[in-house]
Amino acid sequence: MENIKPLRSNSFKKSNVINLEKGKLPPQAVELEETVLGAMMIDKKGIDDVIDILHPEAFYKESHQAIYSAIYTLFQNSEPIDLKTVSNQLRKDSKLEFIGGDFYLIGLTQKVASSAHIEFHARIILQKFIQRKLITISSEIIEEAYDETKDVFDLLDDAEGKFFEVTQGNLKKGSEDAASLVQSAIKKIEEISQKEGMSGVATGFTKLDALTSGWQPSDLIIIAARPGMGKTAFVISMAKNMAIQFNHAVAVFSLEMSSVQLITRMISSETGISSGKLRTGSLEPHEWEQLNVKVKNLTKAPIFIDDTPSLSIFDLRAKARRLVSQHDVKLLVIDYLQLMTAGSASNGNREQEISMISRNLKALAKELNIPVIALSQLSRAVETRGGSKRPLLSDLRESGAIEQDADIVSFIFRPEYYGQTEWDDDEHSSCEGQGEFIVAKHRNGGLDNIRLKFTGALAQFSDLEEGFGTEFQSKMNTIPESAQHVNPSDAFGDDGGEVPF
């Protein structure tokens, strides 16, 4: 259970003034509070049913908050919980006289005979607390709305953030002590061990998942490349893997391509029918049958696409909160970062604007506790540089803050794009039909260059089979003929950029 930061005293003052003016008392269930506390002191089962639902501030009476805090302290220390141990803990906390002494505790235990229905009672107490919190937040918003010095968009964002916290049942957290954090960490390690080492959201790319243990909650991941390298193709392949193979909900914010164009790419990848044929609709009868059968998995996939152009960081936060709340989205993808705007916070300096956007993306990842992936363009220095065209961290476009804020910075590199037929670090290995996912910064893990198979006609990345570089042509025989013989413009534009279909 997470510790909850107590409401600010001035918040209570504002709320109470408004309530007194209306002649109303705040929502409360004092009798149920007494019943729950009494049941927890006489029946261990009652503790197990309630401890993950309630927190001290959920109780209306301050004396009940103190009693529950004492019970929770005993629970954390794995000590017995009964009338005497709770009384002793309250004495240690110098709160026994405050709550009314042993006489009050005895009265609580005499009001119940068992812990029957205690979970139902606890949820009513929580509902009353949420009602009180909503009243407090609404009072604050009303007062701030009268303040002419407040930016209206900042006010909207702040209001939505507060309501989102209530929706999640996870109000602003205070600091946590080492003991509770160690317990949380051990519990997470135990959960990871049951998932065979996959602590994050699996991507479906074997070597990448082995390196990262999946994309980790609260991480900001930057995937950068020059136009035409396949940034969108990579995240679309990944999103499809996550949604279809692992049933993880994924949200894609596409600022460059329309939602129909993106889903068409997924259809091409899933069915094995070239994007060129899908664009023109010139499918053979067996391909129509193939389309109708293989697209069924995609129709059931929990993928959400938003193609709002020039999306501001303010709008993104609002939409992301709703998607996480309503659909339990496990990953956010932004395609791509340089097309976002800072909204009302823009000051005309593009580098500072990008810095502000990247900071907010990292803050959003932490707030929602999910990984956020942002695609990014690289500077033209890659094209003008002699020798190897493999991208470097210094090639990130417009702001060094992107590298600073990101937990993982990665690049997509396809030597074939520059006319190379062999890898520059292995002259005997063909690079045809391959791409490299370069992990150049990894805050919590190692670095690596991971080679993947790339099928341009399907705009698809997939795991690279052993020996693929030396047996490229034989592998091509497994790809449908319609996907092999395709004009390069089916996958990429005349300018080398990715073409939206």
Short mmCIF file of C-alpha atoms in Angstrom, two decimals, residues 37 53 149 194 198 363 423 453:
data_model
loop_
_atom_site.label_atom_id
_atom_site.label_comp_id
_atom_site.label_asym_id
_atom_site.label_seq_id
_atom_site.Cartn_x
_atom_site.Cartn_y
_atom_site.Cartn_z
CA LEU A 37 -11.18 -0.81 13.09
CA ILE A 53 -7.78 -0.88 0.25
CA THR A 149 -2.92 35.81 -13.13
CA GLN A 194 7.67 -15.85 -12.10
CA MET A 198 10.64 -10.13 -17.99
CA ALA A 363 7.30 13.35 -16.14
CA TRP A 423 28.18 -4.44 -42.61
CA LYS A 453 15.32 -8.55 -40.29
#
